Amino acid sequence: MSRCQIISLPDLTKARNRQDGASIKYDEAVYSEALKQFANGRKYLVKTFGCQGNVRDEEIISGYLEKAGFTKTSDEKEANLVIINTCAVRENAEDKVYGEIGKFKGNTKADKNFILGVCGCMMQEEKKAESLIKTYPFIKLIFGTHNIADLPSMLDRIISSGHGLVDVISYPGDVIENLPSIRLDPYKAFVNISYGCDKFCTYCIVPYTRGRERSRPLQSILDECRKLVEDGYQEITLLGQNVNSYGKDFHDGTNFATVLEEVAKLGIPRLRFTTSHPWDFSLDMLDVIAKYPNIMKCIHLPVQSGSTAVLRQMGRRYTREQYLELVKAIRERMPGCAITTDIIVGFPNETEEQFAETLTLCEEVKYDAAFTFIYSPRAGTPAAKMVDNVSDEVKHERFNRLLKVVEAGVIYHSSQMVGKVYDVLVDGPSKKNEDILCGYTESNKLVNFPGPSYLKGHIVKVKIVEDHAFSMLGELQDDPVEVLLKSAKGKLAKEPAYIEYLAAKKAYEEDAELQANLKAKEAAQKALALSMGTDEYDAKKAAFAALSELVENNPNYINLVSATADLRALFVEMKAILQ
Ligand code: SAH
Ligand code: SF4
Ligand code: F3S
């Protein structure tokens, strides 16, 4: 422990602080010579647990590491720097982390400069960092969710001093823009619209680990999304613990409906968003979702419990009836809209009657999918202090009963899909079989279907032929080559050489004098051919040469010839892509 310098440790009292007025800062990380030298030739690996927010953090961490000069590896043995990005939402999420840390003891032995870092939500909990460095003395770096942007300077300190470092801050949190990032997927992207959470549901640790709720400036979100569209991304998921409370901290009327509409207008083929809190769900949001075909009709609406009494104890701020009203409003406005949810079983003192209300709510709503969890007490949250009279055995038994009801809803929706055709965004070949592609429908159903791997990243029509509850079997309806050609045309349209060619062709076609000369040249060529071997031949040849010169000296003709030559090179590239 003495070899680890402790700069700061988390403090849940500070983490509860909710002052308004987060500042917008810009990334100004400094990459020292020592860090750059160290990174040169070394490889990094980030292992992420938890939600999409953490996945996005991994991309930012990778951005910093690659800017410093590290290169990525997926091989644990050859990694020189490993960062474990943790989640604290339930105890089982934390248990996985301990096993993961232990795996890297061998790297430390093999490479004395090996750096193992641990970050993320679990590090924002009290006592976690201290206990980790005691149990795993080979950990060199611990940081939290608020100081990812300090990664280059923290690494520099470790490299220069030879000591480990623990630096976890508990503060309300700011917004940092211009973050470096290496995206994990070339077609699907997560874009943060807000950070943190102010809801303080009584069971949840997130408001403590992620700080106050703060929205990113609309312009920064739009700039990031516009770039993704230009780069050919097919799907954007807007992220926030509560996306629909976006803008509350601006106090100027900007709200989630505004962001959603503005991003939809950028023309991304698929737009998703998560998570929506039922309490903040507005009807103008529904209007925007309904209005834009590229906003996926799929709403994740965590209910947590079907009992108003339990919801009150959870601090969820809505009743069973209000939730059901909202579901009704969604279904009336968009009959085919998929609704998914999160449910917690076994909240302290949940009675059999209260649990039964969750079952009847699930039967009534018939969710397209539901993530079900057994309540896990989180130190520092109000629910963790409640005396709980429900045994683990009862909780597990309820959990299994809930799974059955949830499954019935999922199967109901899947069975309705058989025989119908859906748009599927292809993720790529399935892990088990290279000839089978997998992808997701608008309602986030997983579909497997035979098809060529080059369809990865394309949206194709697939007919559902079999329903397997949690995945479907389908048949490709589009001609795969046609799909590819269509997208090649789309790509071509953005190429400067193609744009120049189109302009040159237009000028050429609109040049009346050039057209007249071309026609005359054609006639002269014919006359020349007919006069072959006659006395007139020389005269016809001279006339033809004069007309040819007129045509070839016309600037519109010259431009078209050179634009066509440039385009040819592009065609060769496109052909290689198509093959
Ligand atoms: N912000 C989102 C979800 C964040 S956490 C929301 O409010 O919906 C994701 C899910 O984990 C929650 O919806 C909840 O169902 C579950 N969860 C959170 N804390 C939990 C706990 N202490 N025990 C069990 N499940 C929990
Ligand atoms: Fe947790 Fe509730 Fe915030 Fe969701 S809304 S992150 S469940 S406190
Ligand atoms: Fe886990 Fe933190 Fe996300 S606790 S669920 S990684 S916000």
Coordinates of C-alpha atoms and ligand atoms in Angstrom, one line a residue:
M1 CA 0.0 0.0 0.0
S2 CA 2.9 2.3 0.7
R3 CA 3.8 2.1 -3.0
C4 CA 0.5 3.6 -3.9
Q5 CA 0.1 7.4 -3.6
I6 CA -3.4 8.3 -2.5
I7 CA -4.4 11.7 -3.9
S8 CA -8.1 11.5 -3.0
L9 CA -10.7 9.0 -2.0
P10 CA -14.5 9.0 -2.6
D11 CA -16.9 10.5 -0.1
L12 CA -20.6 9.7 -0.4
T13 CA -21.6 12.9 1.6
K14 CA -19.9 14.9 -1.1
A15 CA -21.3 12.7 -3.8
R16 CA -24.8 13.6 -2.6
N17 CA -24.1 17.3 -3.3
R18 CA -26.4 18.7 -5.9
Q19 CA -25.5 22.3 -6.6
D20 CA -26.8 23.6 -9.9
G21 CA -24.6 25.1 -12.6
A22 CA -22.2 22.6 -14.1
S23 CA -19.5 24.2 -16.2
I24 CA -18.7 23.3 -19.7
K25 CA -15.0 22.6 -20.0
Y26 CA -12.8 21.5 -22.9
D27 CA -10.4 18.6 -23.0
E28 CA -6.9 20.0 -22.5
A29 CA -5.0 16.9 -21.6
V30 CA -1.2 17.1 -21.8
Y31 CA 0.8 14.2 -23.1
S32 CA 4.3 14.4 -21.6
E33 CA 7.4 13.2 -23.4
A34 CA 7.9 10.5 -20.7
L35 CA 4.3 9.2 -21.4
K36 CA 4.8 9.2 -25.2
Q37 CA 8.0 7.3 -24.9
F38 CA 6.5 4.8 -22.6
A39 CA 3.5 4.3 -24.8
N40 CA 5.5 3.8 -27.9
G41 CA 5.4 0.1 -28.8
R42 CA 3.2 -0.8 -25.8
K43 CA -0.3 -2.2 -26.0
Y44 CA -3.5 -1.5 -24.0
L45 CA -6.7 -3.3 -23.3
V46 CA -9.9 -1.9 -21.6
K47 CA -12.4 -4.3 -20.0
T48 CA -15.8 -2.8 -19.4
F49 CA -18.7 -3.9 -17.2
G50 CA -22.0 -2.2 -16.8
C51 CA -24.2 0.0 -18.9
Q52 CA -23.8 1.8 -22.2
G53 CA -22.5 4.8 -20.3
N54 CA -19.5 2.7 -19.3
V55 CA -19.1 1.5 -22.9
R56 CA -18.9 5.1 -24.1
D57 CA -16.4 5.8 -21.3
E58 CA -14.3 2.9 -22.6
E59 CA -14.2 4.7 -26.0
I60 CA -13.0 7.9 -24.4
I61 CA -10.4 6.0 -22.3
S62 CA -9.2 4.4 -25.6
G63 CA -9.1 7.8 -27.2
Y64 CA -6.7 9.1 -24.5
L65 CA -4.5 6.0 -24.6
E66 CA -4.2 6.0 -28.4
K67 CA -3.4 9.8 -28.4
A68 CA -0.6 9.0 -26.0
G69 CA 0.7 6.4 -28.4
F70 CA -0.5 3.0 -27.1
T71 CA -2.0 0.6 -29.6
K72 CA -5.0 -1.6 -28.9
T73 CA -4.8 -5.4 -28.3
S74 CA -7.5 -7.9 -27.4
D75 CA -4.9 -10.4 -26.1
E76 CA -4.7 -10.2 -22.3
K77 CA -1.3 -11.8 -22.3
E78 CA 0.4 -9.3 -24.5
A79 CA -1.2 -6.2 -23.0
N80 CA 1.2 -3.8 -21.2
L81 CA -1.6 -1.6 -19.8
V82 CA -5.0 -2.9 -18.8
I83 CA -7.9 -0.8 -17.5
I84 CA -10.9 -2.5 -15.8
N85 CA -13.9 -0.3 -16.1
T86 CA -16.3 -1.3 -13.3
C87 CA -20.0 -1.1 -12.5
A88 CA -21.5 -0.8 -9.0
V89 CA -25.2 -1.2 -9.7
R90 CA -25.6 -4.7 -8.1
E91 CA -23.4 -6.9 -6.0
N92 CA -23.0 -9.5 -8.8
A93 CA -21.6 -6.8 -11.1
E94 CA -18.9 -6.2 -8.5
D95 CA -18.1 -9.8 -8.0
K96 CA -17.2 -10.2 -11.6
V97 CA -14.6 -7.4 -11.2
Y98 CA -12.7 -9.2 -8.4
G99 CA -12.2 -12.3 -10.6
E100 CA -11.1 -10.1 -13.5
I101 CA -8.4 -8.2 -11.5
G102 CA -6.9 -11.5 -10.2
K103 CA -6.3 -12.6 -13.8
F104 CA -3.7 -9.9 -14.4
K105 CA -1.4 -10.9 -11.6
G106 CA 0.6 -12.9 -14.1
N107 CA 1.2 -9.9 -16.4
T108 CA 2.8 -8.0 -13.5
K109 CA 5.2 -10.8 -12.9
A110 CA 6.1 -11.1 -16.6
D111 CA 6.5 -7.4 -17.2
K112 CA 7.7 -5.1 -14.4
N113 CA 6.4 -2.1 -16.2
F114 CA 2.9 -3.6 -16.6
I115 CA 0.2 -1.2 -15.5
L116 CA -3.2 -2.4 -14.1
G117 CA -5.8 0.3 -13.7
V118 CA -9.3 0.1 -12.2
C119 CA -11.9 2.8 -12.8
G120 CA -15.6 3.3 -13.2
C121 CA -18.6 3.4 -10.8
M122 CA -17.4 0.8 -8.3
M123 CA -14.4 3.0 -7.5
Q124 CA -16.7 5.9 -6.6
E125 CA -18.0 3.9 -3.7
E126 CA -16.5 4.4 -0.2
K127 CA -13.8 1.9 1.0
K128 CA -13.6 0.1 -2.4
A129 CA -10.3 1.6 -3.5
E130 CA -8.6 1.0 -0.2
S131 CA -9.7 -2.6 0.0
L132 CA -8.7 -3.3 -3.6
I133 CA -5.1 -2.1 -3.2
K134 CA -4.8 -4.1 0.0
T135 CA -6.0 -7.3 -1.6
Y136 CA -4.4 -6.7 -5.0
P137 CA -1.2 -4.8 -4.3
F138 CA -0.3 -5.1 -8.0
I139 CA -2.9 -2.5 -9.0
K140 CA -1.1 0.6 -10.1
L141 CA -3.9 3.1 -10.8
I142 CA -7.4 3.7 -9.5
F143 CA -9.5 6.6 -10.8
G144 CA -13.2 7.4 -10.9
T145 CA -15.9 8.5 -13.3
H146 CA -15.2 12.2 -12.9
N147 CA -11.5 12.3 -13.8
I148 CA -11.1 10.2 -16.9
A149 CA -9.8 13.4 -18.6
D150 CA -6.8 13.3 -16.2
L151 CA -5.7 9.9 -17.5
P152 CA -2.7 11.1 -19.4
S153 CA -1.4 13.1 -16.4
M154 CA -2.1 10.2 -14.0
L155 CA -0.2 7.8 -16.2
D156 CA 2.7 10.3 -16.4
R157 CA 2.9 10.5 -12.6
I158 CA 3.0 6.7 -12.4
I159 CA 5.7 6.3 -15.0
S160 CA 7.9 9.1 -13.7
S161 CA 7.6 8.2 -10.0
G162 CA 7.4 4.4 -10.2
H163 CA 4.6 4.6 -7.6
G164 CA 1.0 3.6 -8.0
L165 CA -1.8 6.2 -7.8
V166 CA -5.3 6.4 -6.3
D167 CA -7.3 9.5 -7.4
V168 CA -11.1 9.3 -7.1
I169 CA -13.1 12.5 -6.7
S170 CA -16.6 12.9 -5.4
Y171 CA -18.0 16.2 -6.7
P172 CA -21.2 17.2 -8.5
G173 CA -19.5 17.0 -11.9
D174 CA -19.0 19.1 -15.0
V175 CA -19.3 18.5 -18.7
I176 CA -16.2 18.1 -20.7
E177 CA -16.3 18.5 -24.5
N178 CA -13.9 17.6 -27.3
L179 CA -13.1 14.3 -25.7
P180 CA -10.9 12.0 -27.7
S181 CA -12.6 8.8 -28.6
I182 CA -12.0 5.5 -30.4
R183 CA -15.4 4.1 -31.3
L184 CA -15.9 0.3 -30.8
D185 CA -18.4 -0.1 -33.7
P186 CA -18.2 1.3 -37.2
Y187 CA -22.0 1.5 -37.7
K188 CA -23.6 1.9 -34.3
A189 CA -22.7 4.7 -32.0
F190 CA -23.6 5.9 -28.5
V191 CA -23.8 9.7 -28.0
N192 CA -24.1 11.0 -24.4
I193 CA -26.6 13.8 -24.2
S194 CA -26.5 14.1 -20.4
Y195 CA -24.5 12.8 -17.5
G196 CA -25.4 11.8 -13.9
C197 CA -28.8 11.5 -12.2
D198 CA -30.7 13.6 -9.7
K199 CA -33.5 11.2 -9.1
F200 CA -32.1 9.3 -6.1
C201 CA -34.3 6.3 -6.4
T202 CA -33.8 4.8 -2.9
Y203 CA -32.2 1.6 -4.1
C204 CA -29.8 3.1 -6.6
I205 CA -26.1 3.9 -6.4
V206 CA -25.9 5.7 -9.8
P207 CA -26.5 9.3 -8.5
Y208 CA -23.6 8.8 -6.1
T209 CA -21.2 7.3 -8.7
R210 CA -22.0 9.6 -11.6
G211 CA -22.8 12.9 -10.0
R212 CA -25.5 15.5 -10.7
E213 CA -27.6 15.5 -13.8
R214 CA -26.0 17.8 -16.4
S215 CA -26.8 18.2 -20.0
R216 CA -24.4 18.6 -22.9
P217 CA -24.9 21.7 -25.0
L218 CA -27.2 21.0 -27.9
Q219 CA -24.7 22.2 -30.5
S220 CA -22.0 19.8 -29.2
I221 CA -24.4 16.9 -29.5
L222 CA -25.4 17.9 -33.0
D223 CA -21.8 18.3 -34.1
E224 CA -21.0 14.8 -32.8
C225 CA -24.0 13.3 -34.5
R226 CA -23.4 15.1 -37.8
K227 CA -19.9 13.7 -38.0
L228 CA -21.2 10.2 -37.3
V229 CA -23.7 10.6 -40.2
E230 CA -20.9 11.8 -42.5
D231 CA -18.8 8.8 -41.5
G232 CA -21.5 6.5 -42.6
Y233 CA -22.9 5.4 -39.2
Q234 CA -26.3 3.7 -39.5
E235 CA -27.5 4.0 -35.9
I236 CA -27.1 6.5 -33.1
T237 CA -28.3 5.8 -29.5
L238 CA -28.7 8.9 -27.4
L239 CA -27.5 8.2 -23.9
G240 CA -28.4 9.5 -20.5
Q241 CA -29.5 7.9 -17.2
N242 CA -32.7 9.8 -17.9
V243 CA -32.6 11.1 -21.4
N244 CA -36.0 12.8 -21.1
S245 CA -34.9 15.1 -18.3
Y246 CA -32.4 16.6 -20.8
G247 CA -32.2 20.4 -20.6
K248 CA -33.8 20.8 -17.2
D249 CA -30.5 22.4 -16.0
F250 CA -30.5 25.0 -18.8
H251 CA -33.8 26.6 -17.6
D252 CA -34.4 27.9 -21.1
G253 CA -37.1 25.5 -22.4
T254 CA -34.7 23.2 -24.3
N255 CA -35.9 19.7 -23.7
F256 CA -35.4 16.1 -24.9
A257 CA -38.0 16.5 -27.6
T258 CA -35.8 19.3 -29.1
V259 CA -32.6 17.1 -29.1
L260 CA -34.5 14.1 -30.5
E261 CA -36.0 16.2 -33.3
E262 CA -32.8 18.0 -34.2
V263 CA -30.8 14.8 -34.3
A264 CA -33.5 13.0 -36.3
K265 CA -33.3 15.8 -38.9
L266 CA -29.6 15.1 -39.5
G267 CA -30.7 12.0 -41.4
I268 CA -29.1 9.1 -39.4
P269 CA -30.9 6.0 -40.7
R270 CA -31.7 4.8 -37.1
L271 CA -32.1 6.8 -34.0
R272 CA -32.6 5.3 -30.6
F273 CA -32.5 6.7 -27.0
T274 CA -32.1 5.3 -23.5
T275 CA -33.2 5.4 -20.7
S276 CA -36.6 7.2 -20.4
H277 CA -37.9 7.8 -16.9
P278 CA -41.7 7.5 -16.9
W279 CA -41.9 10.5 -14.6
D280 CA -40.3 12.8 -17.2
F281 CA -42.0 11.4 -20.2
S282 CA -43.8 14.2 -22.1
L283 CA -46.4 13.9 -24.8
D284 CA -44.5 16.2 -27.1
M285 CA -41.7 13.6 -27.0
L286 CA -44.3 11.1 -28.3
D287 CA -45.2 13.5 -31.2
V288 CA -41.5 13.7 -32.2
I289 CA -41.0 10.0 -32.0
A290 CA -44.2 9.4 -34.1
K291 CA -43.3 12.1 -36.7
Y292 CA -39.8 10.8 -37.8
P293 CA -39.6 7.4 -39.4
N294 CA -35.9 7.2 -38.5
I295 CA -36.6 7.4 -34.8
M296 CA -37.0 3.7 -33.8
K297 CA -40.4 2.9 -32.4
C298 CA -38.9 1.2 -29.4
I299 CA -39.1 2.8 -25.9
H300 CA -37.2 1.5 -22.8
L301 CA -39.5 2.5 -20.0
P302 CA -38.3 1.0 -16.7
V303 CA -41.2 0.3 -14.4
Q304 CA -39.3 -1.4 -11.5
S305 CA -42.5 -2.5 -9.7
G306 CA -46.2 -2.8 -10.4
S307 CA -47.2 -1.8 -6.9
T308 CA -47.8 1.9 -6.2
A309 CA -46.8 1.4 -2.5
V310 CA -43.4 -0.2 -3.5
L311 CA -42.9 2.5 -6.2
R312 CA -43.4 5.1 -3.4
Q313 CA -40.8 3.4 -1.3
M314 CA -38.4 3.3 -4.2
G315 CA -38.9 7.0 -4.8
R316 CA -40.0 6.5 -8.4
R317 CA -42.5 9.4 -8.3
Y318 CA -45.2 7.7 -10.4
T319 CA -48.0 5.3 -9.6
R320 CA -49.0 2.0 -11.2
E321 CA -52.0 3.8 -12.8
Q322 CA -49.9 6.7 -14.2
Y323 CA -47.4 4.3 -15.7
L324 CA -50.2 2.3 -17.3
E325 CA -51.7 5.6 -18.6
L326 CA -48.4 6.4 -20.2
V327 CA -48.2 2.9 -21.9
K328 CA -51.7 3.5 -23.2
A329 CA -50.8 6.9 -24.6
I330 CA -47.8 5.4 -26.4
R331 CA -49.8 2.5 -27.8
E332 CA -52.6 4.9 -29.0
R333 CA -50.2 7.2 -30.7
M334 CA -48.0 4.4 -32.1
P335 CA -49.7 1.1 -32.1
G336 CA -46.7 -1.0 -33.2
C337 CA -44.3 0.7 -30.8
A338 CA -42.2 -1.8 -28.8
I339 CA -42.0 -1.2 -25.0
T340 CA -39.2 -2.7 -22.9
T341 CA -38.5 -2.4 -19.2
D342 CA -36.4 -3.0 -16.0
I343 CA -38.0 -4.7 -13.0
I344 CA -36.6 -5.2 -9.5
V345 CA -37.8 -8.2 -7.5
G346 CA -37.6 -8.4 -3.7
F347 CA -37.3 -4.7 -2.7
P348 CA -37.2 -4.6 1.1
N349 CA -40.4 -5.9 2.6
E350 CA -42.2 -6.4 -0.7
T351 CA -45.3 -8.4 0.1
E352 CA -46.7 -11.3 -2.0
E353 CA -49.6 -9.0 -3.0
Q354 CA -47.3 -6.3 -4.1
F355 CA -45.2 -8.7 -6.1
A356 CA -48.4 -10.1 -7.6
E357 CA -49.2 -6.5 -8.8
T358 CA -45.9 -6.6 -10.8
L359 CA -47.0 -9.8 -12.4
T360 CA -50.4 -8.4 -13.4
L361 CA -48.8 -5.2 -14.7
C362 CA -46.4 -7.4 -16.9
E363 CA -49.4 -9.4 -18.1
E364 CA -51.2 -6.2 -19.0
V365 CA -48.4 -4.4 -20.8
K366 CA -46.9 -7.5 -22.5
Y367 CA -43.3 -6.1 -22.8
D368 CA -41.2 -6.8 -25.8
A369 CA -38.3 -7.4 -23.5
A370 CA -37.7 -7.0 -19.8
F371 CA -34.5 -6.9 -17.7
T372 CA -35.2 -8.4 -14.4
F373 CA -33.1 -8.1 -11.3
I374 CA -33.2 -9.3 -7.7
Y375 CA -32.8 -6.3 -5.4
S376 CA -29.2 -5.8 -4.3
P377 CA -28.6 -3.5 -1.3
R378 CA -26.1 -0.8 -2.1
A379 CA -24.2 0.8 0.8
G380 CA -25.0 4.5 1.2
T381 CA -28.4 4.3 -0.4
P382 CA -31.6 4.8 1.8
A383 CA -33.0 1.3 0.9
A384 CA -29.8 -0.4 2.2
K385 CA -30.8 0.8 5.7
M386 CA -34.3 -0.7 5.5
V387 CA -35.0 -3.8 7.5
D388 CA -35.9 -6.5 5.1
N389 CA -38.2 -9.4 6.1
V390 CA -38.2 -11.2 2.7
S391 CA -35.9 -14.2 2.6
D392 CA -33.5 -14.9 -0.3
E393 CA -35.4 -18.0 -1.1
V394 CA -38.7 -16.1 -1.5
K395 CA -37.0 -13.5 -3.7
H396 CA -35.6 -16.2 -6.0
E397 CA -38.9 -18.0 -6.2
R398 CA -40.6 -14.7 -7.2
F399 CA -37.9 -13.9 -9.7
N400 CA -38.5 -17.3 -11.4
R401 CA -42.3 -16.6 -11.5
L402 CA -41.7 -13.2 -13.0
L403 CA -39.4 -14.6 -15.7
K404 CA -42.2 -16.9 -16.8
V405 CA -44.7 -14.0 -17.1
V406 CA -42.2 -11.8 -18.9
E407 CA -41.3 -14.6 -21.3
A408 CA -45.0 -15.0 -22.2
G409 CA -45.1 -11.4 -23.3
V410 CA -41.9 -11.7 -25.3
I411 CA -43.1 -14.8 -27.0
Y412 CA -46.4 -13.1 -27.8
H413 CA -44.6 -10.3 -29.7
S414 CA -42.2 -12.7 -31.4
S415 CA -45.0 -14.9 -32.6
Q416 CA -46.8 -11.9 -34.1
M417 CA -43.7 -11.2 -36.3
V418 CA -43.7 -14.6 -38.1
G419 CA -44.4 -14.2 -41.8
K420 CA -43.8 -10.4 -41.8
V421 CA -40.9 -8.5 -43.3
Y422 CA -38.7 -6.2 -41.2
D423 CA -35.8 -3.9 -41.7
V424 CA -32.7 -5.4 -40.0
L425 CA -29.4 -3.6 -39.4
V426 CA -26.8 -6.3 -40.0
D427 CA -24.2 -6.6 -37.2
G428 CA -22.2 -9.2 -39.1
P429 CA -21.8 -12.9 -39.2
S430 CA -23.0 -14.7 -36.1
K431 CA -20.3 -16.0 -33.8
K432 CA -21.3 -19.6 -34.3
N433 CA -21.7 -19.7 -38.1
E434 CA -20.0 -17.5 -40.7
D435 CA -22.8 -18.0 -43.2
I436 CA -25.5 -16.8 -40.8
L437 CA -25.8 -13.1 -40.3
C438 CA -27.3 -11.5 -37.2
G439 CA -28.9 -8.1 -36.7
Y440 CA -31.7 -6.2 -35.0
T441 CA -35.1 -5.0 -36.1
E442 CA -36.5 -1.6 -35.2
S443 CA -38.0 -3.2 -32.0
N444 CA -34.6 -4.5 -31.1
K445 CA -35.4 -8.2 -31.8
L446 CA -32.4 -10.3 -32.7
V447 CA -32.7 -11.9 -36.1
N448 CA -30.5 -14.6 -37.6
F449 CA -30.6 -15.3 -41.3
P450 CA -28.4 -16.8 -44.1
G451 CA -26.5 -14.1 -46.1
P452 CA -23.1 -12.9 -47.2
S453 CA -20.8 -11.2 -44.7
Y454 CA -20.4 -8.1 -46.8
L455 CA -23.9 -7.0 -45.8
K456 CA -22.5 -6.0 -42.4
G457 CA -23.5 -2.4 -41.6
H458 CA -26.4 -2.4 -44.1
I459 CA -30.1 -2.3 -43.4
V460 CA -31.9 -5.1 -45.3
K461 CA -35.3 -6.5 -45.5
V462 CA -35.8 -9.9 -43.8
K463 CA -38.8 -12.1 -43.6
I464 CA -39.3 -13.8 -40.2
V465 CA -39.8 -17.5 -40.7
E466 CA -39.4 -18.9 -37.2
D467 CA -39.8 -17.5 -33.8
H468 CA -37.5 -18.6 -31.0
A469 CA -38.7 -16.2 -28.3
F470 CA -35.4 -14.4 -27.7
S471 CA -34.2 -14.5 -31.3
M472 CA -35.8 -15.1 -34.7
L473 CA -34.9 -17.0 -37.8
G474 CA -35.3 -15.0 -41.1
E475 CA -34.9 -15.1 -44.8
L476 CA -33.2 -12.2 -46.7
Q477 CA -35.6 -10.5 -49.1
D478 CA -33.2 -8.1 -50.8
D479 CA -30.8 -9.1 -53.5
P480 CA -27.5 -8.6 -51.6
V481 CA -25.6 -7.3 -54.6
E482 CA -28.3 -4.7 -55.2
V483 CA -28.0 -3.6 -51.5
L484 CA -24.3 -3.2 -52.0
L485 CA -24.6 -1.2 -55.3
K486 CA -27.1 1.1 -53.7
S487 CA -24.8 1.9 -50.8
A488 CA -21.8 2.2 -53.2
K489 CA -23.9 4.9 -55.1
G490 CA -24.5 6.7 -51.9
K491 CA -20.8 6.7 -51.1
L492 CA -19.9 7.7 -54.6
A493 CA -22.2 10.7 -54.4
K494 CA -20.0 12.1 -51.6
E495 CA -16.7 11.7 -53.5
P496 CA -15.2 15.0 -54.8
A497 CA -14.1 13.3 -58.1
Y498 CA -17.7 12.2 -58.8
I499 CA -19.1 15.6 -57.9
E500 CA -16.6 17.2 -60.4
Y501 CA -17.5 14.6 -63.0
L502 CA -21.2 15.4 -62.7
A503 CA -20.6 19.2 -63.0
A504 CA -18.3 18.6 -66.0
K505 CA -20.9 16.4 -67.7
K506 CA -23.7 18.9 -67.1
A507 CA -21.6 21.8 -68.7
Y508 CA -20.7 19.5 -71.6
E509 CA -24.3 18.6 -72.2
E510 CA -25.5 22.2 -72.0
D511 CA -22.9 23.6 -74.4
A512 CA -24.9 24.0 -77.7
E513 CA -21.8 25.0 -79.7
L514 CA -20.0 21.9 -78.6
Q515 CA -22.9 19.7 -79.4
A516 CA -23.2 21.2 -82.9
N517 CA -19.4 20.7 -83.5
L518 CA -19.7 17.1 -82.2
K519 CA -22.5 16.4 -84.6
A520 CA -20.5 18.0 -87.5
K521 CA -17.5 15.9 -86.4
E522 CA -19.5 12.7 -86.6
A523 CA -20.8 13.6 -90.0
A524 CA -17.2 14.5 -91.2
Q525 CA -16.0 11.1 -89.8
K526 CA -18.7 9.3 -91.8
A527 CA -17.8 11.2 -95.0
L528 CA -14.1 10.4 -94.4
A529 CA -14.9 6.7 -94.1
L530 CA -17.0 6.8 -97.3
S531 CA -14.2 8.7 -99.2
M532 CA -11.5 6.1 -98.3
G533 CA -9.2 5.6 -101.3
T534 CA -10.9 8.4 -103.4
D535 CA -9.6 11.8 -104.6
E536 CA -11.8 13.5 -102.0
Y537 CA -10.0 11.7 -99.2
D538 CA -7.4 14.5 -98.3
A539 CA -10.1 17.2 -98.2
K540 CA -12.4 15.2 -96.0
K541 CA -9.5 14.3 -93.7
A542 CA -8.6 18.0 -93.3
A543 CA -12.3 18.8 -92.5
F544 CA -12.5 16.1 -89.9
A545 CA -9.2 17.2 -88.3
A546 CA -10.4 20.8 -88.1
L547 CA -13.7 19.7 -86.4
S548 CA -11.8 17.4 -84.0
E549 CA -9.6 20.3 -83.0
L550 CA -12.6 22.5 -82.4
V551 CA -14.2 19.8 -80.2
E552 CA -11.0 18.9 -78.3
N553 CA -10.1 22.6 -77.6
N554 CA -13.5 23.3 -76.0
P555 CA -12.9 23.8 -72.2
N556 CA -16.1 21.8 -71.4
Y557 CA -14.8 18.9 -73.4
I558 CA -11.4 19.1 -71.7
N559 CA -12.9 19.2 -68.3
L560 CA -15.1 16.2 -69.0
V561 CA -12.2 14.1 -70.2
S562 CA -10.1 14.9 -67.2
A563 CA -13.0 14.4 -64.7
T564 CA -13.7 11.0 -66.4
A565 CA -10.1 9.9 -65.9
D566 CA -10.2 10.8 -62.2
L567 CA -13.5 9.0 -61.8
R568 CA -12.0 5.9 -63.4
A569 CA -9.5 5.6 -60.5
L570 CA -12.4 5.9 -58.1
F571 CA -14.3 3.1 -59.9
V572 CA -11.4 0.8 -59.6
E573 CA -11.5 1.4 -55.8
M574 CA -15.3 0.9 -55.7
K575 CA -14.9 -2.3 -57.7
A576 CA -12.4 -3.6 -55.1
I577 CA -14.9 -2.8 -52.3
L578 CA -17.8 -4.5 -54.2
Q579 CA -15.7 -7.6 -54.7
Ligands
SAH1 N1 -31.4 5.2 -15.2 C1 -32.0 4.1 -15.5 C2 -31.4 2.8 -15.1 C3 -30.1 2.7 -14.3 S1 -29.6 1.3 -13.6 C4 -33.4 4.1 -14.9 O1 -33.8 4.8 -14.1 O2 -34.2 3.4 -15.4 C5 -30.4 0.0 -14.5 C6 -31.3 -0.8 -13.8 O3 -30.7 -1.5 -12.8 C7 -32.5 -0.1 -13.1 O4 -33.5 0.3 -14.0 C8 -32.9 -1.0 -12.0 O5 -33.9 -1.9 -12.5 C9 -31.6 -1.9 -11.8 N2 -31.1 -1.5 -10.4 C10 -30.6 -0.4 -10.0 N3 -30.2 -0.5 -8.7 C11 -30.5 -1.7 -8.3 C12 -30.3 -2.4 -7.1 N4 -29.8 -1.9 -6.0 N5 -30.7 -3.7 -7.1 C13 -31.2 -4.3 -8.2 N6 -31.4 -3.7 -9.3 C14 -31.0 -2.4 -9.4
SF4_2 FE1 -30.9 5.1 -10.6 FE2 -33.3 6.0 -10.4 FE3 -31.4 7.5 -11.4 FE4 -32.3 5.4 -12.8 S1 -33.4 7.2 -12.2 S2 -30.1 6.0 -12.4 S3 -32.7 4.0 -11.2 S4 -31.5 6.8 -9.3
F3S3 FE1 -23.2 0.5 -13.6 FE2 -22.4 2.9 -13.3 FE3 -23.8 2.2 -15.4 S1 -23.2 1.7 -11.7 S2 -25.1 0.6 -14.6 S3 -21.8 1.5 -14.9 S4 -23.8 4.1 -14.4

